[in-house]
Amino acid sequence: MTLSKNRIKYIHSLELKKNRKKEKVFLAEGHKLVGELLNEMPCRLLAATAEWLSTNRNRFSVTEIYEVTEEELTRASLQKTPQQVLAVFEQREEEMDSSVINQSLCLALDDVQDPGNLGTIIRLADWFGIEHIFCSPNTVDVYSPKVVQASMGAIARVHVHYTSLPELISSLKEIPVYGTFLDGGNMYSQPLSKNGLIVMGNEGNGISKEVEKLVNRKLYIPNYPSERPTSESLNVAIATAIVCAEFRRQVSLP
Amino acid sequence: MTLSKNRIKYIHSLELKKNRKKEKVFLAEGHKLVGELLNEMPCRLLAATAEWLSTNRNRFSVTEIYEVTEEELTRASLQKTPQQVLAVFEQREEEMDSSVINQSLCLALDDVQDPGNLGTIIRLADWFGIEHIFCSPNTVDVYSPKVVQASMGAIARVHVHYTSLPELISSLKEIPVYGTFLDGGNMYSQPLSKNGLIVMGNEGNGISKEVEKLVNRKLYIPNYPSERPTSESLNVAIATAIVCAEFRRQVSLP
């Protein structure tokens, strides 16, 4: 089947959140990412080069498959340099259950705006066995193409929920709620728990005042050397990674 | 002074490495970044709104200053949403001296391609007091506008050198050369040194075979839980951050 102008228009329309929401789908591109998602999520449409299809045809069942030339793929793609295949997957319906925070370590993101940051955080959450991320309503959409690409397939395994963080945290009882602050306690001198919530803030403004009030364990990632006057800060995905690694290191100590 | 078409063309030309190299300059945008660089690097040209100039005029001396409208700034900018000011700074002349690797902890990047990753690595190096980064010749250019923006001013403090990594490492004697590998030793069970080189690899291919042979301490960042079969990996800037944090934690232990 060849890819009609209409289908290309449909694919491009998925760059916008309102269209993704209406159709309950999202776009993923490239051999590695699409290959991984095909094992884990229902696929609605797939467009690929003859070469890709010949080696991958047996790996999946999709109703709407298009064999395309490199040129057609470039027209359909949102990427500068499309790679062999793109596909439209169904969004997952997430059921929110805050009791997972009692039992396991979870992340909360307070208005993270950059899609690369969210995708990278989903990917590192997967590495560290963090299965749930709670996002404030103004956090960037998890199904934005740039988030999907940066997540590298982890989007199929990590559950991302959108909800009011103040309401979520207020509903929790006696659960540790961590956040990183310049006036927090040295992260390496604190006992870190196996469960609870780690809140990370917006790229420019950090954690909002309303959420900050509900954080009951303030952490600081030590810079080095510590006496140096610093104007520096860390990117939010970088800070998330360093904090998650330390939680898992402490829990894994013999 | 108003910004002529010719000056706008000059600013846009700095998106390309060959033009930056010829002029020995680079472009930076936004109040926070430009404000920080003005304290640390010679500035050749600055274009800003009347509002920005009125509050910042006494902070710097630049020969070529343009007061621009928001509209003019948008035309000159490479950003989607320009913020008050853009400026052209002089590139720093870096003198390579590999003896710093004897005395301090340094990073080496083996063909890191994504400008956001390089900028983020420069920023986190600054946080962890790592003053020198050695890049393979095919690593993305440090003065690429996206690298500069992601570095958030750290580009003024961290020295970035381009050189053949196999030649650099071969010239070092009895110095620890670290790298992260899936078959490396658990990073938390290794003694980590105050000096030496940490090598990080390309986004898709990791560390090249030629450089891998010269790594004498292979590290692994433990995933969690460790028994889980994983298809995951970590983004290179994320992996760099987790490794650097652990080096500095160990060195800071009482």
Short mmCIF file of C-alpha atoms in Angstrom, two decimals:
data_model
loop_
_atom_site.label_atom_id
_atom_site.label_comp_id
_atom_site.label_asym_id
_atom_site.label_seq_id
_atom_site.Cartn_x
_atom_site.Cartn_y
_atom_site.Cartn_z
CA MET A 1 0.00 0.00 0.00
CA THR A 2 1.31 3.47 -0.71
CA LEU A 3 1.03 6.23 1.82
CA SER A 4 -1.62 8.76 0.71
CA LYS A 5 -1.38 12.50 1.28
CA ASN A 6 -4.16 12.09 3.79
CA ARG A 7 -2.23 9.57 5.84
CA ILE A 8 0.86 11.81 5.81
CA LYS A 9 -1.35 14.65 7.02
CA TYR A 10 -2.67 12.38 9.78
CA ILE A 11 0.85 11.48 10.88
CA HIS A 12 1.92 15.14 10.93
CA SER A 13 -1.21 16.06 12.91
CA LEU A 14 0.11 13.92 15.79
CA GLU A 15 2.69 16.58 16.53
CA LEU A 16 -0.14 18.38 18.36
CA LYS A 17 -1.38 17.21 21.73
CA LYS A 18 -5.06 17.87 20.96
CA ASN A 19 -4.91 15.53 17.95
CA ARG A 20 -3.06 12.81 19.85
CA LYS A 21 -5.62 13.09 22.63
CA LYS A 22 -8.55 12.85 20.24
CA GLU A 23 -7.12 9.80 18.47
CA LYS A 24 -5.57 8.30 21.64
CA VAL A 25 -2.38 7.51 19.74
CA PHE A 26 1.22 8.68 19.46
CA LEU A 27 4.03 8.60 16.91
CA ALA A 28 7.37 6.80 17.24
CA GLU A 29 10.23 6.71 14.75
CA GLY A 30 13.35 4.71 14.04
CA HIS A 31 14.33 1.05 14.01
CA LYS A 32 15.41 0.73 17.62
CA LEU A 33 12.46 2.54 19.20
CA VAL A 34 9.71 1.16 16.94
CA GLY A 35 11.22 -2.32 17.17
CA GLU A 36 11.05 -2.20 20.95
CA LEU A 37 7.55 -0.71 21.16
CA LEU A 38 6.15 -3.32 18.72
CA ASN A 39 6.87 -5.95 21.39
CA GLU A 40 4.94 -4.09 24.02
CA MET A 41 2.17 -1.86 22.65
CA PRO A 42 -0.66 -2.13 20.09
CA CYS A 43 0.32 -0.52 16.78
CA ARG A 44 -2.24 1.13 14.51
CA LEU A 45 -0.13 2.13 11.51
CA LEU A 46 3.38 1.36 10.33
CA ALA A 47 5.32 2.84 7.41
CA ALA A 48 8.71 1.39 6.57
CA THR A 49 11.20 0.86 3.78
CA ALA A 50 11.15 -2.43 1.84
CA GLU A 51 14.45 -3.34 3.45
CA TRP A 52 13.13 -2.89 6.99
CA LEU A 53 9.91 -4.78 6.22
CA SER A 54 11.75 -7.73 4.67
CA THR A 55 13.73 -8.37 7.86
CA ASN A 56 11.03 -7.49 10.41
CA ARG A 57 7.74 -8.57 8.82
CA ASN A 58 7.28 -11.62 11.04
CA ARG A 59 7.77 -9.72 14.24
CA PHE A 60 4.38 -8.02 14.44
CA SER A 61 0.78 -7.83 13.27
CA VAL A 62 -0.46 -4.42 12.24
CA THR A 63 -3.49 -3.81 10.04
CA GLU A 64 -2.26 -0.70 8.32
CA ILE A 65 1.20 -1.30 6.84
CA TYR A 66 2.81 0.88 4.17
CA GLU A 67 5.93 0.08 2.23
CA VAL A 68 7.56 3.42 1.49
CA THR A 69 10.61 4.80 -0.28
CA GLU A 70 13.18 6.82 1.67
CA GLU A 71 11.69 9.90 0.05
CA GLU A 72 8.13 9.10 1.13
CA LEU A 73 9.36 8.33 4.64
CA THR A 74 11.09 11.72 4.79
CA ARG A 75 7.81 13.40 3.80
CA ALA A 76 5.88 11.56 6.50
CA SER A 77 8.51 11.93 9.23
CA LEU A 78 8.87 14.65 11.86
CA GLN A 79 12.59 13.85 12.14
CA LYS A 80 15.34 15.55 10.17
CA THR A 81 16.88 12.21 9.25
CA PRO A 82 14.19 9.51 9.36
CA GLN A 83 15.42 5.96 9.91
CA GLN A 84 13.69 3.17 7.99
CA VAL A 85 10.43 3.07 9.96
CA LEU A 86 7.78 5.09 11.73
CA ALA A 87 4.70 3.85 13.53
CA VAL A 88 1.56 5.05 15.29
CA PHE A 89 0.85 3.31 18.61
CA GLU A 90 -2.15 3.38 20.92
CA GLN A 91 -1.78 5.45 24.07
CA ARG A 92 -2.01 3.44 27.25
CA GLU A 93 -4.91 4.07 29.62
CA GLU A 94 -3.26 4.71 32.98
CA GLU A 95 -5.13 3.94 36.17
CA MET A 96 -3.97 6.14 39.02
CA ASP A 97 -3.45 4.41 42.31
CA SER A 98 -1.40 6.42 44.79
CA SER A 99 -0.85 3.39 47.04
CA VAL A 100 2.11 2.44 44.84
CA ILE A 101 3.96 5.26 46.64
CA ASN A 102 3.60 3.32 49.92
CA GLN A 103 5.22 0.29 48.44
CA SER A 104 7.82 1.62 46.06
CA LEU A 105 9.94 4.58 45.06
CA CYS A 106 8.14 6.94 42.65
CA LEU A 107 8.93 10.25 40.97
CA ALA A 108 6.86 13.44 40.82
CA LEU A 109 7.58 16.15 38.24
CA ASP A 110 6.41 19.68 38.99
CA ASP A 111 6.03 21.42 35.60
CA VAL A 112 8.98 19.94 33.74
CA GLN A 113 8.73 21.69 30.36
CA ASP A 114 11.43 20.32 28.09
CA PRO A 115 10.40 17.17 26.19
CA GLY A 116 14.00 15.91 26.08
CA ASN A 117 14.17 16.15 29.87
CA LEU A 118 10.92 14.21 30.39
CA GLY A 119 11.95 11.50 27.90
CA THR A 120 15.36 11.18 29.54
CA ILE A 121 13.78 10.96 33.00
CA ILE A 122 11.44 8.16 31.84
CA ARG A 123 14.45 6.29 30.44
CA LEU A 124 16.47 6.58 33.64
CA ALA A 125 13.43 5.69 35.77
CA ASP A 126 13.26 2.45 33.81
CA TRP A 127 16.97 1.79 34.50
CA PHE A 128 16.44 2.28 38.23
CA GLY A 129 13.24 0.25 38.45
CA ILE A 130 10.98 3.24 39.12
CA GLU A 131 7.64 2.26 37.65
CA HIS A 132 5.47 5.32 38.27
CA ILE A 133 5.97 9.00 37.51
CA PHE A 134 3.37 11.54 38.68
CA CYS A 135 3.34 14.75 36.64
CA SER A 136 1.69 18.09 37.40
CA PRO A 137 -0.91 18.99 34.75
CA ASN A 138 1.45 21.58 33.20
CA THR A 139 4.27 19.10 32.71
CA VAL A 140 4.99 18.47 29.01
CA ASP A 141 2.83 15.73 27.42
CA VAL A 142 4.40 12.27 27.67
CA TYR A 143 3.21 11.45 24.13
CA SER A 144 4.90 14.47 22.53
CA PRO A 145 7.13 13.05 19.76
CA LYS A 146 10.31 14.44 21.33
CA VAL A 147 9.48 12.83 24.68
CA VAL A 148 8.78 9.50 22.99
CA GLN A 149 12.08 9.62 21.05
CA ALA A 150 14.15 10.55 24.13
CA SER A 151 12.51 7.82 26.25
CA MET A 152 13.97 5.14 23.96
CA GLY A 153 11.22 2.59 24.53
CA ALA A 154 11.04 3.03 28.31
CA ILE A 155 7.70 4.70 27.68
CA ALA A 156 6.25 1.20 27.29
CA ARG A 157 7.33 0.16 30.78
CA VAL A 158 7.11 3.25 33.00
CA HIS A 159 3.63 4.51 33.95
CA VAL A 160 3.19 8.27 33.65
CA HIS A 161 0.21 9.87 35.41
CA TYR A 162 -1.01 13.50 35.25
CA THR A 163 -2.52 14.82 38.45
CA SER A 164 -2.46 17.71 40.92
CA LEU A 165 0.72 17.20 42.97
CA PRO A 166 -0.51 19.13 46.04
CA GLU A 167 -3.66 16.95 46.13
CA LEU A 168 -1.67 13.77 45.56
CA ILE A 169 0.88 14.53 48.27
CA SER A 170 -1.74 15.73 50.75
CA SER A 171 -3.54 12.41 50.36
CA LEU A 172 -0.43 10.44 51.37
CA LYS A 173 0.02 9.58 55.04
CA GLU A 174 3.43 9.39 56.73
CA ILE A 175 5.21 8.80 53.49
CA PRO A 176 8.62 10.37 52.82
CA VAL A 177 8.40 13.13 50.21
CA TYR A 178 11.86 14.15 48.98
CA GLY A 179 12.93 17.14 46.93
CA THR A 180 16.26 18.73 46.03
CA PHE A 181 16.97 22.24 47.32
CA LEU A 182 20.04 24.43 47.68
CA ASP A 183 19.37 24.53 51.44
CA GLY A 184 18.65 20.80 51.74
CA GLY A 185 20.69 18.28 53.73
CA ASN A 186 23.66 16.54 52.10
CA MET A 187 22.08 13.63 50.23
CA TYR A 188 24.90 11.28 51.26
CA SER A 189 24.32 11.86 54.98
CA GLN A 190 20.59 11.07 54.88
CA PRO A 191 18.98 7.67 55.20
CA LEU A 192 17.02 7.18 51.98
CA SER A 193 13.98 4.92 51.90
CA LYS A 194 12.78 2.15 49.59
CA ASN A 195 9.41 3.83 49.13
CA GLY A 196 8.09 7.38 48.83
CA LEU A 197 8.09 10.19 46.36
CA ILE A 198 11.00 12.18 44.90
CA VAL A 199 9.78 15.56 43.60
CA MET A 200 11.75 17.33 40.86
CA GLY A 201 10.93 20.86 39.71
CA ASN A 202 10.64 23.05 36.65
CA GLU A 203 13.79 23.88 34.62
CA GLY A 204 13.78 27.59 35.46
CA ASN A 205 11.83 27.88 38.69
CA GLY A 206 12.41 24.61 40.52
CA ILE A 207 9.71 23.16 42.78
CA SER A 208 6.66 25.41 43.24
CA LYS A 209 6.02 27.01 46.66
CA GLU A 210 2.83 25.03 47.10
CA VAL A 211 4.57 21.70 46.57
CA GLU A 212 7.69 22.74 48.52
CA LYS A 213 5.56 23.07 51.68
CA LEU A 214 4.63 19.40 51.35
CA VAL A 215 8.18 18.12 50.92
CA ASN A 216 9.22 16.63 54.26
CA ARG A 217 12.81 15.62 53.43
CA LYS A 218 14.90 18.24 51.68
CA LEU A 219 18.01 16.96 49.95
CA TYR A 220 21.07 18.65 48.48
CA ILE A 221 23.33 17.13 45.81
CA PRO A 222 26.82 18.15 46.96
CA ASN A 223 28.91 20.04 44.42
CA TYR A 224 32.69 19.64 44.41
CA PRO A 225 34.78 21.01 45.92
CA SER A 226 32.10 22.11 48.36
CA GLU A 227 33.77 25.36 49.46
CA ARG A 228 33.79 26.75 45.93
CA PRO A 229 31.36 29.63 45.35
CA THR A 230 29.07 28.38 42.61
CA SER A 231 26.68 30.05 40.24
CA GLU A 232 26.00 26.62 38.81
CA SER A 233 22.98 24.41 38.90
CA LEU A 234 22.20 21.03 37.41
CA ASN A 235 19.83 20.17 34.59
CA VAL A 236 16.66 18.54 36.02
CA ALA A 237 17.19 15.18 34.30
CA ILE A 238 20.80 15.10 35.54
CA ALA A 239 19.73 15.90 39.11
CA THR A 240 17.02 13.21 38.93
CA ALA A 241 19.59 10.65 37.79
CA ILE A 242 22.08 11.42 40.55
CA VAL A 243 19.37 11.28 43.23
CA CYS A 244 17.83 8.03 41.93
CA ALA A 245 21.26 6.39 41.68
CA GLU A 246 21.95 7.26 45.34
CA PHE A 247 18.58 5.89 46.53
CA ARG A 248 19.30 2.62 44.76
CA ARG A 249 22.92 2.46 45.96
CA GLN A 250 21.85 2.82 49.60
CA VAL A 251 19.11 0.23 49.27
CA SER A 252 21.51 -2.23 47.60
CA LEU A 253 24.22 -1.93 50.27
CA PRO A 254 25.09 -5.30 51.77
CA MET B 1 22.33 51.72 16.53
CA THR B 2 19.90 49.58 14.59
CA LEU B 3 20.78 46.09 13.53
CA SER B 4 21.43 46.01 9.77
CA LYS B 5 20.48 43.12 7.50
CA ASN B 6 24.17 42.44 7.19
CA ARG B 7 24.64 42.04 10.93
CA ILE B 8 21.63 39.72 11.13
CA LYS B 9 23.17 37.68 8.33
CA TYR B 10 26.45 37.60 10.26
CA ILE B 11 24.69 36.37 13.42
CA HIS B 12 22.85 33.66 11.49
CA SER B 13 26.09 32.61 9.81
CA LEU B 14 27.41 31.57 13.24
CA GLU B 15 25.12 28.57 13.20
CA LEU B 16 27.79 26.95 11.00
CA LYS B 17 31.06 25.69 12.45
CA LYS B 18 33.18 26.90 9.53
CA ASN B 19 32.00 30.49 10.03
CA ARG B 20 32.50 30.35 13.81
CA LYS B 21 35.99 28.98 13.23
CA LYS B 22 36.89 31.67 10.70
CA GLU B 23 35.67 34.47 12.98
CA LYS B 24 36.79 32.76 16.22
CA VAL B 25 33.50 33.67 17.89
CA PHE B 26 30.27 32.05 19.05
CA LEU B 27 26.68 33.07 19.73
CA ALA B 28 24.87 33.00 23.08
CA GLU B 29 21.27 33.97 23.81
CA GLY B 30 19.08 34.87 26.76
CA HIS B 31 19.40 37.00 29.87
CA LYS B 32 20.80 34.35 32.19
CA LEU B 33 23.41 32.92 29.84
CA VAL B 34 24.58 36.20 28.28
CA GLY B 35 24.60 37.86 31.70
CA GLU B 36 26.89 35.17 33.05
CA LEU B 37 29.22 35.09 30.04
CA LEU B 38 29.63 38.89 30.08
CA ASN B 39 31.40 38.52 33.43
CA GLU B 40 33.86 36.01 32.05
CA MET B 41 34.51 36.34 28.30
CA PRO B 42 35.23 39.15 25.81
CA CYS B 43 32.09 40.15 23.91
CA ARG B 44 32.22 41.43 20.33
CA LEU B 45 28.56 42.27 19.66
CA LEU B 46 25.45 42.57 21.77
CA ALA B 47 21.83 43.09 20.70
CA ALA B 48 19.19 43.64 23.35
CA THR B 49 15.84 45.24 24.04
CA ALA B 50 15.71 48.74 25.54
CA GLU B 51 14.42 47.21 28.76
CA TRP B 52 17.36 44.84 29.12
CA LEU B 53 19.88 47.54 28.25
CA SER B 54 18.47 49.99 30.76
CA THR B 55 19.01 47.60 33.67
CA ASN B 56 22.28 46.03 32.48
CA ARG B 57 24.17 48.78 30.67
CA ASN B 58 26.70 49.37 33.46
CA ARG B 59 27.66 45.74 33.70
CA PHE B 60 29.83 45.47 30.59
CA SER B 61 31.82 47.23 27.90
CA VAL B 62 31.14 46.09 24.35
CA THR B 63 32.01 48.14 21.27
CA GLU B 64 29.12 46.98 19.10
CA ILE B 65 25.82 47.39 20.94
CA TYR B 66 22.41 47.39 19.29
CA GLU B 67 19.14 48.36 20.89
CA VAL B 68 16.49 46.22 19.19
CA THR B 69 12.75 45.69 19.29
CA GLU B 70 11.35 42.26 20.16
CA GLU B 71 10.63 41.85 16.48
CA GLU B 72 14.18 42.62 15.39
CA LEU B 73 15.53 40.32 18.07
CA THR B 74 13.32 37.52 16.76
CA ARG B 75 14.73 38.06 13.28
CA ALA B 76 18.31 37.93 14.52
CA SER B 77 17.82 35.00 16.91
CA LEU B 78 18.29 31.28 16.27
CA GLN B 79 15.87 30.52 19.13
CA LYS B 80 12.14 29.99 18.76
CA THR B 81 11.42 32.34 21.63
CA PRO B 82 14.31 34.81 22.00
CA GLN B 83 14.74 36.38 25.42
CA GLN B 84 15.76 40.04 25.61
CA VAL B 85 19.39 39.67 24.56
CA LEU B 86 21.83 37.87 22.29
CA ALA B 87 25.59 38.32 22.08
CA VAL B 88 28.63 37.23 20.12
CA PHE B 89 31.62 36.24 22.26
CA GLU B 90 35.21 35.44 21.40
CA GLN B 91 36.18 31.78 21.43
CA ARG B 92 38.79 30.92 24.01
CA GLU B 93 42.19 29.70 22.78
CA GLU B 94 42.72 26.44 24.66
CA GLU B 95 46.22 25.21 25.38
CA MET B 96 46.36 21.46 25.68
CA ASP B 97 48.42 20.12 28.53
CA SER B 98 47.73 16.48 29.31
CA SER B 99 49.52 16.70 32.68
CA VAL B 100 46.26 17.98 34.20
CA ILE B 101 45.09 14.35 34.02
CA ASN B 102 47.86 13.41 36.48
CA GLN B 103 46.66 15.95 38.96
CA SER B 104 42.90 16.00 38.60
CA LEU B 105 39.85 14.15 37.35
CA CYS B 106 39.11 14.84 33.67
CA LEU B 107 36.55 13.65 31.13
CA ALA B 108 37.08 12.30 27.62
CA LEU B 109 34.24 12.14 25.09
CA ASP B 110 34.53 9.67 22.24
CA ASP B 111 32.34 11.04 19.41
CA VAL B 112 29.43 12.43 21.45
CA GLN B 113 27.14 13.77 18.71
CA ASP B 114 24.17 15.45 20.33
CA PRO B 115 24.77 19.14 21.17
CA GLY B 116 22.34 18.97 24.11
CA ASN B 117 24.36 16.11 25.56
CA LEU B 118 27.69 17.94 25.25
CA GLY B 119 26.26 21.13 26.75
CA THR B 120 24.72 19.20 29.64
CA ILE B 121 28.02 17.37 30.26
CA ILE B 122 29.93 20.68 30.39
CA ARG B 123 27.37 21.98 32.91
CA LEU B 124 27.64 18.95 35.18
CA ALA B 125 31.45 18.93 34.89
CA ASP B 126 31.37 22.46 36.28
CA TRP B 127 29.18 21.31 39.19
CA PHE B 128 31.62 18.53 40.03
CA GLY B 129 34.76 20.64 39.66
CA ILE B 130 35.99 18.88 36.53
CA GLU B 131 37.93 21.53 34.65
CA HIS B 132 39.03 19.74 31.50
CA ILE B 133 37.12 17.74 28.88
CA PHE B 134 39.04 16.05 26.05
CA CYS B 135 36.92 15.41 22.96
CA SER B 136 37.63 13.21 19.95
CA PRO B 137 37.79 15.25 16.72
CA ASN B 138 34.35 13.96 15.66
CA THR B 139 32.63 15.08 18.85
CA VAL B 140 30.12 17.89 18.22
CA ASP B 141 31.63 21.41 18.26
CA VAL B 142 31.60 23.02 21.70
CA TYR B 143 30.68 26.38 20.15
CA SER B 144 27.57 25.06 18.38
CA PRO B 145 24.68 27.28 19.57
CA LYS B 146 22.80 24.32 21.08
CA VAL B 147 25.85 23.26 23.08
CA VAL B 148 26.36 26.81 24.33
CA GLN B 149 22.70 27.13 25.38
CA ALA B 150 22.66 23.76 27.20
CA SER B 151 25.94 24.51 29.01
CA MET B 152 24.28 27.44 30.81
CA GLY B 153 27.43 29.48 31.25
CA ALA B 154 29.65 26.61 32.35
CA ILE B 155 31.33 26.93 28.95
CA ALA B 156 33.22 29.92 30.40
CA ARG B 157 34.75 27.82 33.18
CA VAL B 158 35.31 24.32 31.78
CA HIS B 159 38.13 23.86 29.24
CA VAL B 160 37.18 21.75 26.22
CA HIS B 161 40.01 20.36 24.05
CA TYR B 162 39.76 18.47 20.74
CA THR B 163 42.39 15.80 20.21
CA SER B 164 42.94 12.19 19.20
CA LEU B 165 41.88 10.15 22.25
CA PRO B 166 44.04 7.10 21.41
CA GLU B 167 47.09 9.36 21.13
CA LEU B 168 46.23 11.25 24.31
CA ILE B 169 45.66 8.10 26.36
CA SER B 170 48.75 6.35 24.98
CA SER B 171 50.85 9.30 26.11
CA LEU B 172 49.66 8.95 29.73
CA LYS B 173 51.73 6.79 32.07
CA GLU B 174 50.21 4.74 34.90
CA ILE B 175 47.13 6.88 35.05
CA PRO B 176 43.70 5.33 35.66
CA VAL B 177 41.53 5.44 32.53
CA TYR B 178 37.90 4.63 33.35
CA GLY B 179 35.01 3.82 31.03
CA THR B 180 31.48 2.44 31.52
CA PHE B 181 30.69 -0.95 29.98
CA LEU B 182 27.94 -3.53 30.41
CA ASP B 183 30.62 -6.05 31.45
CA GLY B 184 32.43 -3.61 33.77
CA GLY B 185 32.79 -3.98 37.53
CA ASN B 186 30.09 -2.57 39.85
CA MET B 187 31.05 1.09 40.21
CA TYR B 188 30.20 1.06 43.92
CA SER B 189 32.67 -1.76 44.68
CA GLN B 190 35.66 -0.08 43.00
CA PRO B 191 38.07 2.36 44.56
CA LEU B 192 37.80 5.51 42.47
CA SER B 193 40.70 7.93 42.24
CA LYS B 194 41.06 11.71 42.55
CA ASN B 195 42.85 11.94 39.23
CA GLY B 196 42.64 10.24 35.84
CA LEU B 197 40.35 10.15 32.85
CA ILE B 198 36.72 9.03 32.58
CA VAL B 199 35.89 8.11 28.97
CA MET B 200 32.27 8.32 27.76
CA GLY B 201 31.18 7.08 24.34
CA ASN B 202 28.97 7.90 21.38
CA GLU B 203 25.17 7.86 21.84
CA GLY B 204 24.58 4.87 19.57
CA ASN B 205 27.86 2.99 19.53
CA GLY B 206 29.45 3.65 22.90
CA ILE B 207 33.23 3.78 23.23
CA SER B 208 35.15 2.90 20.06
CA LYS B 209 37.15 -0.35 19.96
CA GLU B 210 40.42 1.54 19.64
CA VAL B 211 39.77 3.57 22.79
CA GLU B 212 38.25 0.63 24.69
CA LYS B 213 41.61 -1.20 24.48
CA LEU B 214 43.21 1.70 26.37
CA VAL B 215 40.64 1.77 29.19
CA ASN B 216 42.26 0.09 32.19
CA ARG B 217 39.35 0.29 34.68
CA LYS B 218 35.97 -0.81 33.33
CA LEU B 219 32.98 0.34 35.37
CA TYR B 220 29.32 -0.63 35.38
CA ILE B 221 26.48 1.57 36.69
CA PRO B 222 24.22 -0.94 38.49
CA ASN B 223 20.62 -0.99 37.36
CA TYR B 224 17.87 -1.84 39.85
CA PRO B 225 16.78 -4.40 40.73
CA SER B 226 19.90 -6.03 39.37
CA GLU B 227 18.33 -9.40 38.51
CA ARG B 228 15.84 -7.85 36.09
CA PRO B 229 16.52 -8.59 32.42
CA THR B 230 17.01 -5.20 30.83
CA SER B 231 16.93 -3.90 27.33
CA GLU B 232 17.59 -0.48 28.77
CA SER B 233 20.57 1.79 28.58
CA LEU B 234 21.27 5.27 29.89
CA ASN B 235 21.68 8.51 27.97
CA VAL B 236 25.37 9.47 27.84
CA ALA B 237 24.96 12.72 29.81
CA ILE B 238 22.99 10.82 32.48
CA ALA B 239 25.65 8.12 32.74
CA THR B 240 28.37 10.78 32.96
CA ALA B 241 26.52 12.49 35.81
CA ILE B 242 26.03 9.32 37.83
CA VAL B 243 29.68 8.32 37.44
CA CYS B 244 31.04 11.80 38.29
CA ALA B 245 28.78 12.02 41.36
CA GLU B 246 30.14 8.70 42.64
CA PHE B 247 33.78 9.74 42.09
CA ARG B 248 33.18 12.90 44.11
CA ARG B 249 31.19 11.08 46.83
CA GLN B 250 34.02 8.61 47.40
CA VAL B 251 36.67 11.32 47.49
CA SER B 252 34.61 13.39 49.96
CA LEU B 253 34.03 10.51 52.41
CA PRO B 254 35.25 11.39 55.90
#
